[in-house]
Amino acid sequence: MAINRRNFIKGIGAGVACSVLPSSVVFAENRKLFSGDRLVFPRLRYDVIVVGAGPAGIPAAIAAARSGARVVLIEEDMAPGGAPVDMFVTFMCGGPRVGLFRRLVQDLNRSYPLGGRPSDTFGEAGGDGKNHWWMPSSFQQAYQRMIAEQKNITLMCGAPVVDTLVEASGNRNRVKGVRVMRNGVFQEIEAPVTIDATGTGLVAATAGCQVMYGSEAKSDFGESYGLEVSDGKVQPCTQMYISQRVRNDARFPIDSFKSGVLENDHRRWAQEQNREEFYRNNTGIFLHWGVSVFCKDTTDPVQVAEAQAKALAGQSKMMQDLQDAGFCVHLAPKIGIRECRRIKGETVVTVDDLFNGTQPDDKIADARYAIDAWGWNIPEEVKRKVKPYGIPYRALVPLDTEGLLTAGRIISGTRLAHSSYRVQPICSSIGEAAGTAAAMASLNKTSVRNIDVRKLQSELEGYGLFDASK
Ligand SMILES: Cc1cc2nc3c(=O)[nH]c(=O)nc-3n(C[C@H](O)[C@H](O)[C@H](O)COP(=O)(O)OP(=O)(O)OC[C@H]3O[C@@H](n4cnc5c(N)ncnc54)[C@H](O)[C@@H]3O)c2cc1C
């Protein structure tokens, strides 16, 4: 139904009858206007636009606001959180867990532990020997609180960005802002700097940036390890879920699972070999990595829907066994997509940067995590060759484009490098750096390429981003 003046007014009547909004919810910028009979939202202007409220976008928005920028954080889901909330990726890998991510973990531990004694630090190497996870709704609440602390952030949920506003600027494209679909109506939002933290790279792609997708050949970026010939494949998608005891006599049907089940605060994954220890612990709530399926094109909604249907069919027996044993199953609303577009930037992080522990001059985040490329049979000794390495600022800056930064798993790196830095603590540090950089560029009226990177690094240092011992 098209929204026109008549049914809009009818809608208001219905709204008043069933809900009373606090007055603070109505902002001047949210005024609806009419052009003839058509409802329009006026063009908005901010200092920084962040698209995607996930593990990278939320810290990006908070960091930009903390630096004094007026920020709009746009999310297509009805709630912020990204993969931990909508794909049930509620387990954290890698490190260091610093800056805003450390605050998130502290809040999760304080407010929502599922059992045991979670640690804030996870040790030097990013692990404390135990596996901790939290409920998706806990991430949502903790993230909401962190966002609400910043007065300068307008959070816009249920508003997919559908296009990018671009103009020519010399031999580059300049991103001026984005177009969102808001309540069935397009709205344009402008800012000197936009951050693409979508996990899919949609903003950068619609701005005409160069994108990479699937495995390249190792010769493409001079890597010492990789495929001889590119196969264009991305990592498989996994349908995550949580099972929870609902009957007193419920006994977890461990024989139905070969792997992929995590009991909170347990030292090992649930497997037949450690069943006695597993039953002794008996917390009654489990995180499941369900069936994994290959999806050729994770940018295509039809193929993603097919992948989800296939994964669900593949795991129906396991879910039924759980139900029969006295457990209920909470299914993630979205299938977990590990890999989509990667944006080609001023530099490309390679697997040799990980093997050599490269610490670039323009480092904006520390990173520690093994190569974790699902669906690719890589020997363990190769996976573990990774040393602590640094993420360069130039990997956040898309080639040939002004006014745009990238954050999170979509930054510029090869597929193997991406399989390491895609984990949440690292995505969060990248986001925090991107937000700080975006505010510097926007408030100083300079290009994202021309900011003072030393100043950026010293600001990030001040926020504890490089202190891996915390
Ligand atoms: C199955 C699976 C298992 C994983 N396991 C682990 C693990 O054990 N530990 C770990 O640390 N990491 C794990 N990861 C990786 C990690 O969860 C992701 O790489 C990380 O969440 C990426 O963060 P991001 O902010 O870049 O993207 P996302 O988390 O994908 O967030 C992007 C946000 O942008 C929004 N968005 C997208 N398009 C638009 C649009 N057009 N308009 C508005 N909003 C938009 C999305 O709704 C989402 O909220 C796993 C991932 C998957 C899929």
GROMACS .gro file of C-alpha atoms in nm, residues 53-470:
model
  418
   53ALA     CA    1   2.486  -0.174   1.374
   54GLY     CA    2   2.694  -0.486   1.426
   55PRO     CA    3   3.018  -0.560   1.614
   56ALA     CA    4   3.203  -0.310   1.389
   57GLY     CA    5   2.935  -0.045   1.326
   58ILE     CA    6   2.834   0.006   1.690
   59PRO     CA    7   3.186   0.088   1.812
   60ALA     CA    8   3.235   0.301   1.500
   61ALA     CA    9   2.929   0.512   1.585
   62ILE     CA   10   3.021   0.538   1.954
   63ALA     CA   11   3.380   0.637   1.873
   64ALA     CA   12   3.271   0.903   1.622
   65ALA     CA   13   3.017   1.048   1.869
   66ARG     CA   14   3.272   1.039   2.150
   67SER     CA   15   3.496   1.255   1.928
   68GLY     CA   16   3.220   1.514   1.900
   69ALA     CA   17   3.057   1.417   1.570
   70ARG     CA   18   2.681   1.403   1.516
   71VAL     CA   19   2.622   1.047   1.406
   72VAL     CA   20   2.340   0.847   1.254
   73LEU     CA   21   2.366   0.470   1.297
   74ILE     CA   22   2.146   0.295   1.042
   75GLU     CA   23   2.042  -0.068   1.080
   76GLU     CA   24   1.815  -0.275   0.859
   77ASP     CA   25   1.712  -0.510   1.143
   78MET     CA   26   1.465  -0.393   1.404
   79ALA     CA   27   1.739  -0.404   1.669
   80PRO     CA   28   2.113  -0.337   1.678
   81GLY     CA   29   2.370  -0.613   1.733
   82GLY     CA   30   2.453  -0.773   1.398
   83ALA     CA   31   2.578  -1.134   1.392
   84PRO     CA   32   2.556  -1.200   1.770
   85VAL     CA   33   2.190  -1.096   1.768
   86ASP     CA   34   2.055  -1.195   1.428
   87MET     CA   35   2.278  -1.496   1.350
   88PHE     CA   36   2.333  -1.613   1.713
   89VAL     CA   37   2.711  -1.583   1.684
   90THR     CA   38   2.733  -1.533   2.061
   91PHE     CA   39   3.078  -1.684   2.110
   92MET     CA   40   3.392  -1.475   2.077
   93CYS     CA   41   3.717  -1.585   1.920
   94GLY     CA   42   4.052  -1.409   1.897
   95GLY     CA   43   4.175  -1.088   2.046
   96PRO     CA   44   4.293  -0.865   2.186
   97ARG     CA   45   3.975  -0.771   2.367
   98VAL     CA   46   4.038  -0.404   2.424
   99GLY     CA   47   3.862  -0.066   2.405
  100LEU     CA   48   3.486  -0.075   2.360
  101PHE     CA   49   3.490  -0.451   2.307
  102ARG     CA   50   3.638  -0.502   2.651
  103ARG     CA   51   3.361  -0.285   2.796
  104LEU     CA   52   3.103  -0.497   2.616
  105VAL     CA   53   3.249  -0.818   2.760
  106GLN     CA   54   3.260  -0.668   3.109
  107ASP     CA   55   2.893  -0.573   3.083
  108LEU     CA   56   2.796  -0.915   2.949
  109ASN     CA   57   2.984  -1.084   3.233
  110ARG     CA   58   2.841  -0.856   3.497
  111SER     CA   59   2.482  -0.854   3.376
  112TYR     CA   60   2.419  -1.176   3.188
  113PRO     CA   61   2.648  -1.468   3.281
  114LEU     CA   62   2.498  -1.805   3.193
  115GLY     CA   63   2.708  -1.984   3.455
  116GLY     CA   64   3.063  -2.019   3.577
  117ARG     CA   65   3.304  -1.732   3.626
  118PRO     CA   66   3.368  -1.563   3.291
  119SER     CA   67   3.692  -1.370   3.264
  120ASP     CA   68   3.720  -1.016   3.122
  121THR     CA   69   4.068  -1.061   2.990
  122PHE     CA   70   4.064  -1.399   2.814
  123GLY     CA   71   4.438  -1.402   2.876
  124GLU     CA   72   4.721  -1.274   2.667
  125ALA     CA   73   4.649  -1.498   2.371
  126GLY     CA   74   4.279  -1.420   2.364
  127GLY     CA   75   4.163  -1.729   2.553
  128ASP     CA   76   4.134  -1.819   2.920
  129GLY     CA   77   4.088  -2.190   2.862
  130LYS     CA   78   3.712  -2.180   2.895
  131ASN     CA   79   3.441  -2.122   2.643
  132HIS     CA   80   3.204  -1.842   2.728
  133TRP     CA   81   2.900  -1.732   2.540
  134TRP     CA   82   2.596  -1.522   2.617
  135MET     CA   83   2.238  -1.508   2.494
  136PRO     CA   84   2.169  -1.302   2.176
  137SER     CA   85   1.929  -1.082   2.372
  138SER     CA   86   2.209  -1.007   2.621
  139PHE     CA   87   2.423  -0.866   2.338
  140GLN     CA   88   2.126  -0.660   2.225
  141GLN     CA   89   2.072  -0.510   2.570
  142ALA     CA   90   2.440  -0.444   2.636
  143TYR     CA   91   2.486  -0.282   2.295
  144GLN     CA   92   2.170  -0.073   2.339
  145ARG     CA   93   2.305   0.061   2.666
  146MET     CA   94   2.641   0.150   2.511
  147ILE     CA   95   2.471   0.336   2.226
  148ALA     CA   96   2.233   0.519   2.460
  149GLU     CA   97   2.526   0.660   2.659
  150GLN     CA   98   2.618   0.877   2.358
  151LYS     CA   99   2.382   1.173   2.314
  152ASN     CA  100   2.517   1.242   1.965
  153ILE     CA  101   2.395   0.917   1.809
  154THR     CA  102   2.062   0.883   1.632
  155LEU     CA  103   1.986   0.512   1.601
  156MET     CA  104   1.761   0.428   1.308
  157CYS     CA  105   1.646   0.064   1.305
  158GLY     CA  106   1.436  -0.119   1.048
  159ALA     CA  107   1.578   0.110   0.782
  160PRO     CA  108   1.779  -0.069   0.510
  161VAL     CA  109   2.020   0.144   0.311
  162VAL     CA  110   1.928   0.082  -0.051
  163ASP     CA  111   2.163   0.313  -0.239
  164THR     CA  112   2.456   0.550  -0.206
  165LEU     CA  113   2.463   0.918  -0.302
  166VAL     CA  114   2.773   0.968  -0.515
  167GLU     CA  115   2.921   1.259  -0.709
  168ALA     CA  116   3.233   1.285  -0.924
  169SER     CA  117   3.533   1.439  -0.750
  170GLY     CA  118   3.834   1.468  -0.980
  171ASN     CA  119   3.936   1.117  -1.075
  172ARG     CA  120   3.750   0.970  -0.779
  173ASN     CA  121   3.391   0.915  -0.671
  174ARG     CA  122   3.282   1.105  -0.362
  175VAL     CA  123   3.022   0.941  -0.138
  176LYS     CA  124   2.789   1.216  -0.013
  177GLY     CA  125   2.556   0.994   0.185
  178VAL     CA  126   2.301   0.716   0.152
  179ARG     CA  127   1.940   0.653   0.063
  180VAL     CA  128   1.739   0.454   0.318
  181MET     CA  129   1.401   0.290   0.291
  182ARG     CA  130   1.219   0.431   0.592
  183ASN     CA  131   0.868   0.319   0.664
  184GLY     CA  132   0.810   0.249   0.295
  185VAL     CA  133   0.951   0.585   0.184
  186PHE     CA  134   1.297   0.673   0.055
  187GLN     CA  135   1.495   0.921   0.263
  188GLU     CA  136   1.830   1.076   0.176
  189ILE     CA  137   2.088   1.124   0.448
  190GLU     CA  138   2.408   1.319   0.387
  191ALA     CA  139   2.739   1.343   0.571
  192PRO     CA  140   3.099   1.427   0.479
  193VAL     CA  141   3.197   1.072   0.582
  194THR     CA  142   3.005   0.746   0.558
  195ILE     CA  143   3.125   0.420   0.714
  196ASP     CA  144   3.022   0.094   0.551
  197ALA     CA  145   2.991  -0.159   0.837
  198THR     CA  146   2.728  -0.375   0.670
  199GLY     CA  147   2.925  -0.700   0.670
  200THR     CA  148   2.820  -0.728   0.305
  201GLY     CA  149   2.995  -0.421   0.160
  202LEU     CA  150   2.669  -0.309   0.000
  203VAL     CA  151   2.733   0.062   0.051
  204ALA     CA  152   3.079   0.048  -0.106
  205ALA     CA  153   2.953  -0.172  -0.389
  206THR     CA  154   2.668   0.066  -0.474
  207ALA     CA  155   2.919   0.353  -0.464
  208GLY     CA  156   3.113   0.178  -0.741
  209CYS     CA  157   3.410   0.066  -0.530
  210GLN     CA  158   3.622  -0.228  -0.643
  211VAL     CA  159   3.518  -0.541  -0.458
  212MET     CA  160   3.674  -0.884  -0.412
  213TYR     CA  161   3.466  -1.199  -0.371
  214GLY     CA  162   3.570  -1.559  -0.302
  215SER     CA  163   3.913  -1.717  -0.311
  216GLU     CA  164   4.176  -1.552  -0.520
  217ALA     CA  165   4.486  -1.734  -0.649
  218LYS     CA  166   4.792  -1.691  -0.428
  219SER     CA  167   4.970  -1.519  -0.717
  220ASP     CA  168   4.706  -1.240  -0.721
  221PHE     CA  169   4.859  -1.077  -0.413
  222GLY     CA  170   5.195  -1.258  -0.404
  223GLU     CA  171   5.095  -1.480  -0.112
  224SER     CA  172   5.317  -1.771  -0.006
  225TYR     CA  173   5.014  -1.988   0.075
  226GLY     CA  174   4.683  -2.026  -0.106
  227LEU     CA  175   4.522  -2.171  -0.415
  228GLU     CA  176   4.714  -2.202  -0.741
  229VAL     CA  177   4.395  -2.113  -0.930
  230SER     CA  178   4.118  -1.898  -0.782
  231ASP     CA  179   3.794  -2.087  -0.722
  232GLY     CA  180   3.569  -1.792  -0.633
  233LYS     CA  181   3.431  -1.978  -0.328
  234VAL     CA  182   3.337  -1.816   0.002
  235GLN     CA  183   3.321  -1.997   0.336
  236PRO     CA  184   3.006  -2.201   0.400
  237CYS     CA  185   2.710  -2.056   0.585
  238THR     CA  186   2.601  -2.210   0.916
  239GLN     CA  187   2.257  -2.210   1.076
  240MET     CA  188   2.324  -2.140   1.445
  241TYR     CA  189   2.079  -2.225   1.726
  242ILE     CA  190   2.050  -2.255   2.102
  243SER     CA  191   1.896  -2.550   2.285
  244GLN     CA  192   1.761  -2.519   2.636
  245ARG     CA  193   1.635  -2.775   2.886
  246VAL     CA  194   1.259  -2.745   2.944
  247ARG     CA  195   1.187  -3.075   3.122
  248ASN     CA  196   1.333  -3.177   3.460
  249ASP     CA  197   1.430  -3.521   3.333
  250ALA     CA  198   1.590  -3.386   3.013
  251ARG     CA  199   1.924  -3.548   2.929
  252PHE     CA  200   2.123  -3.392   2.648
  253PRO     CA  201   2.124  -3.631   2.346
  254ILE     CA  202   2.500  -3.615   2.303
  255ASP     CA  203   2.508  -3.912   2.062
  256SER     CA  204   2.318  -3.704   1.806
  257PHE     CA  205   2.611  -3.463   1.773
  258LYS     CA  206   2.963  -3.525   1.650
  259SER     CA  207   3.075  -3.166   1.716
  260GLY     CA  208   2.959  -2.807   1.717
  261VAL     CA  209   2.794  -2.796   2.062
  262LEU     CA  210   2.917  -2.562   2.332
  263GLU     CA  211   2.811  -2.563   2.692
  264ASN     CA  212   2.891  -2.234   2.857
  265ASP     CA  213   3.194  -2.227   3.086
  266HIS     CA  214   3.301  -2.572   2.973
  267ARG     CA  215   3.663  -2.640   2.888
  268ARG     CA  216   3.586  -2.847   2.585
  269TRP     CA  217   3.329  -2.883   2.315
  270ALA     CA  218   3.059  -3.140   2.377
  271GLN     CA  219   3.175  -3.463   2.228
  272GLU     CA  220   3.120  -3.827   2.304
  273GLN     CA  221   3.472  -3.860   2.450
  274ASN     CA  222   3.404  -3.624   2.738
  275ARG     CA  223   3.044  -3.718   2.805
  276GLU     CA  224   3.090  -3.781   3.180
  277GLU     CA  225   3.242  -3.440   3.241
  278PHE     CA  226   2.978  -3.293   3.018
  279TYR     CA  227   2.687  -3.446   3.211
  280ARG     CA  228   2.846  -3.348   3.543
  281ASN     CA  229   2.854  -2.983   3.434
  282ASN     CA  230   2.495  -3.000   3.313
  283THR     CA  231   2.408  -2.631   3.276
  284GLY     CA  232   2.108  -2.705   3.056
  285ILE     CA  233   2.175  -2.454   2.780
  286PHE     CA  234   2.386  -2.512   2.469
  287LEU     CA  235   2.506  -2.317   2.167
  288HIS     CA  236   2.497  -2.514   1.843
  289TRP     CA  237   2.683  -2.465   1.517
  290GLY     CA  238   2.417  -2.631   1.300
  291VAL     CA  239   2.455  -2.764   0.947
  292SER     CA  240   2.692  -2.572   0.717
  293VAL     CA  241   2.606  -2.529   0.351
  294PHE     CA  242   2.786  -2.368   0.060
  295CYS     CA  243   2.616  -2.068  -0.098
  296LYS     CA  244   2.768  -1.965  -0.427
  297ASP     CA  245   2.664  -1.601  -0.407
  298THR     CA  246   2.608  -1.466  -0.056
  299THR     CA  247   2.507  -1.128  -0.202
  300ASP     CA  248   2.197  -1.287  -0.360
  301PRO     CA  249   1.893  -1.305  -0.128
  302VAL     CA  250   1.741  -1.594  -0.326
  303GLN     CA  251   2.053  -1.808  -0.290
  304VAL     CA  252   2.081  -1.717   0.080
  305ALA     CA  253   1.718  -1.825   0.135
  306GLU     CA  254   1.790  -2.154  -0.044
  307ALA     CA  255   2.098  -2.209   0.173
  308GLN     CA  256   1.892  -2.151   0.487
  309ALA     CA  257   1.622  -2.396   0.375
  310LYS     CA  258   1.890  -2.658   0.298
  311ALA     CA  259   2.062  -2.612   0.635
  312LEU     CA  260   1.732  -2.639   0.821
  313ALA     CA  261   1.638  -2.957   0.637
  314GLY     CA  262   1.984  -3.099   0.715
  315GLN     CA  263   1.956  -3.038   1.087
  316SER     CA  264   1.589  -3.127   1.140
  317LYS     CA  265   1.674  -3.472   1.286
  318MET     CA  266   1.911  -3.319   1.544
  319MET     CA  267   1.655  -3.059   1.642
  320GLN     CA  268   1.387  -3.328   1.675
  321ASP     CA  269   1.620  -3.538   1.896
  322LEU     CA  270   1.661  -3.234   2.121
  323GLN     CA  271   1.287  -3.180   2.136
  324ASP     CA  272   1.226  -3.549   2.219
  325ALA     CA  273   1.492  -3.537   2.493
  326GLY     CA  274   1.323  -3.242   2.668
  327PHE     CA  275   1.494  -2.941   2.513
  328CYS     CA  276   1.349  -2.651   2.317
  329VAL     CA  277   1.532  -2.498   2.025
  330HIS     CA  278   1.581  -2.124   1.962
  331LEU     CA  279   1.672  -2.083   1.596
  332ALA     CA  280   1.877  -1.784   1.474
  333PRO     CA  281   1.654  -1.568   1.251
  334LYS     CA  282   1.925  -1.539   0.986
  335ILE     CA  283   2.159  -1.808   0.857
  336GLY     CA  284   2.518  -1.724   0.953
  337ILE     CA  285   2.703  -1.579   0.654
  338ARG     CA  286   3.076  -1.579   0.722
  339GLU     CA  287   3.190  -1.415   0.403
  340CYS     CA  288   3.054  -1.174   0.146
  341ARG     CA  289   3.225  -0.890  -0.042
  342ARG     CA  290   3.566  -0.759   0.062
  343ILE     CA  291   3.636  -0.403  -0.050
  344LYS     CA  292   3.962  -0.334  -0.230
  345GLY     CA  293   4.145  -0.062  -0.042
  346GLU     CA  294   4.464   0.141  -0.057
  347THR     CA  295   4.639  -0.172   0.070
  348VAL     CA  296   4.538  -0.537   0.089
  349VAL     CA  297   4.616  -0.741   0.403
  350THR     CA  298   4.765  -1.075   0.295
  351VAL     CA  299   4.825  -1.408   0.464
  352ASP     CA  300   5.198  -1.326   0.475
  353ASP     CA  301   5.121  -1.020   0.688
  354LEU     CA  302   4.970  -1.269   0.933
  355PHE     CA  303   5.259  -1.517   0.909
  356ASN     CA  304   5.518  -1.237   0.946
  357GLY     CA  305   5.329  -1.052   1.218
  358THR     CA  306   5.345  -0.732   1.012
  359GLN     CA  307   5.305  -0.417   1.223
  360PRO     CA  308   5.231  -0.148   0.961
  361ASP     CA  309   5.324   0.218   1.019
  362ASP     CA  310   4.959   0.312   0.996
  363LYS     CA  311   4.838   0.039   1.235
  364ILE     CA  312   4.495   0.116   1.380
  365ALA     CA  313   4.416  -0.217   1.547
  366ASP     CA  314   4.596  -0.516   1.693
  367ALA     CA  315   4.486  -0.859   1.575
  368ARG     CA  316   4.545  -1.211   1.706
  369TYR     CA  317   4.369  -1.511   1.565
  370ALA     CA  318   4.455  -1.817   1.356
  371ILE     CA  319   4.346  -1.862   0.995
  372ASP     CA  320   3.991  -1.997   1.025
  373ALA     CA  321   3.868  -2.056   0.670
  374TRP     CA  322   3.578  -2.299   0.697
  375GLY     CA  323   3.538  -2.540   0.409
  376TRP     CA  324   3.906  -2.517   0.319
  377ASN     CA  325   4.128  -2.804   0.427
  378ILE     CA  326   4.429  -2.616   0.560
  379PRO     CA  327   4.684  -2.806   0.771
  380GLU     CA  328   4.680  -2.715   1.142
  381GLU     CA  329   5.045  -2.608   1.135
  382VAL     CA  330   4.967  -2.354   0.862
  383LYS     CA  331   4.660  -2.224   1.047
  384ARG     CA  332   4.865  -2.167   1.361
  385LYS     CA  333   5.157  -1.995   1.186
  386VAL     CA  334   4.983  -1.662   1.240
  387LYS     CA  335   5.165  -1.418   1.472
  388PRO     CA  336   5.005  -1.110   1.632
  389TYR     CA  337   4.969  -0.859   1.347
  390GLY     CA  338   4.839  -0.508   1.288
  391ILE     CA  339   4.552  -0.379   1.074
  392PRO     CA  340   4.664  -0.087   0.852
  393TYR     CA  341   4.444   0.222   0.823
  394ARG     CA  342   4.485   0.208   0.445
  395ALA     CA  343   4.292  -0.123   0.443
  396LEU     CA  344   3.985   0.073   0.559
  397VAL     CA  345   4.011   0.331   0.277
  398PRO     CA  346   3.850   0.211  -0.049
  399LEU     CA  347   4.048   0.272  -0.368
  400ASP     CA  348   3.943   0.567  -0.586
  401THR     CA  349   3.668   0.678  -0.349
  402GLU     CA  350   3.634   0.978  -0.117
  403GLY     CA  351   3.404   1.022   0.180
  404LEU     CA  352   3.387   0.651   0.258
  405LEU     CA  353   3.555   0.421   0.512
  406THR     CA  354   3.497   0.051   0.566
  407ALA     CA  355   3.484  -0.132   0.900
  408GLY     CA  356   3.456  -0.490   1.020
  409ARG     CA  357   3.494  -0.802   0.813
  410ILE     CA  358   3.460  -0.621   0.476
  411ILE     CA  359   3.793  -0.432   0.493
  412SER     CA  360   4.056  -0.489   0.229
  413GLY     CA  361   4.229  -0.825   0.266
  414THR     CA  362   4.265  -1.155   0.087
  415ARG     CA  363   4.023  -1.432   0.168
  416LEU     CA  364   4.275  -1.612   0.390
  417ALA     CA  365   4.364  -1.297   0.584
  418HIS     CA  366   3.992  -1.218   0.620
  419SER     CA  367   3.929  -1.559   0.777
  420SER     CA  368   4.140  -1.440   1.073
  421TYR     CA  369   4.043  -1.075   1.125
  422ARG     CA  370   3.668  -1.140   1.072
  423VAL     CA  371   3.621  -1.234   1.440
  424GLN     CA  372   3.433  -0.998   1.671
  425PRO     CA  373   3.708  -0.851   1.893
  426ILE     CA  374   3.911  -0.752   1.587
  427CYS     CA  375   3.608  -0.622   1.395
  428SER     CA  376   3.522  -0.410   1.700
  429SER     CA  377   3.869  -0.254   1.721
  430ILE     CA  378   3.860  -0.181   1.347
  431GLY     CA  379   3.518  -0.016   1.393
  432GLU     CA  380   3.639   0.194   1.685
  433ALA     CA  381   3.931   0.315   1.475
  434ALA     CA  382   3.710   0.385   1.172
  435GLY     CA  383   3.469   0.594   1.380
  436THR     CA  384   3.751   0.798   1.535
  437ALA     CA  385   3.904   0.854   1.190
  438ALA     CA  386   3.569   0.947   1.036
  439ALA     CA  387   3.507   1.211   1.304
  440MET     CA  388   3.856   1.355   1.251
  441ALA     CA  389   3.799   1.386   0.876
  442SER     CA  390   3.446   1.520   0.904
  443LEU     CA  391   3.504   1.775   1.181
  444ASN     CA  392   3.835   1.897   1.030
  445LYS     CA  393   3.678   1.913   0.682
  446THR     CA  394   3.950   1.697   0.537
  447SER     CA  395   3.955   1.383   0.327
  448VAL     CA  396   3.968   1.043   0.496
  449ARG     CA  397   4.299   1.000   0.311
  450ASN     CA  398   4.450   1.317   0.455
  451ILE     CA  399   4.385   1.277   0.824
  452ASP     CA  400   4.681   1.280   1.058
  453VAL     CA  401   4.730   0.907   1.115
  454ARG     CA  402   4.977   0.965   1.401
  455LYS     CA  403   4.711   1.169   1.581
  456LEU     CA  404   4.457   0.895   1.513
  457GLN     CA  405   4.694   0.634   1.658
  458SER     CA  406   4.760   0.842   1.967
  459GLU     CA  407   4.386   0.890   2.025
  460LEU     CA  408   4.331   0.516   1.989
  461GLU     CA  409   4.618   0.450   2.226
  462GLY     CA  410   4.447   0.680   2.476
  463TYR     CA  411   4.137   0.461   2.456
  464GLY     CA  412   4.345   0.149   2.529
  465LEU     CA  413   4.316   0.004   2.179
  466PHE     CA  414   4.675  -0.111   2.157
  467ASP     CA  415   4.716  -0.240   2.508
  468ALA     CA  416   4.694  -0.614   2.450
  469SER     CA  417   4.769  -0.698   2.812
  470LYS     CA  418   4.432  -0.563   2.928
   0.00000   0.00000   0.00000
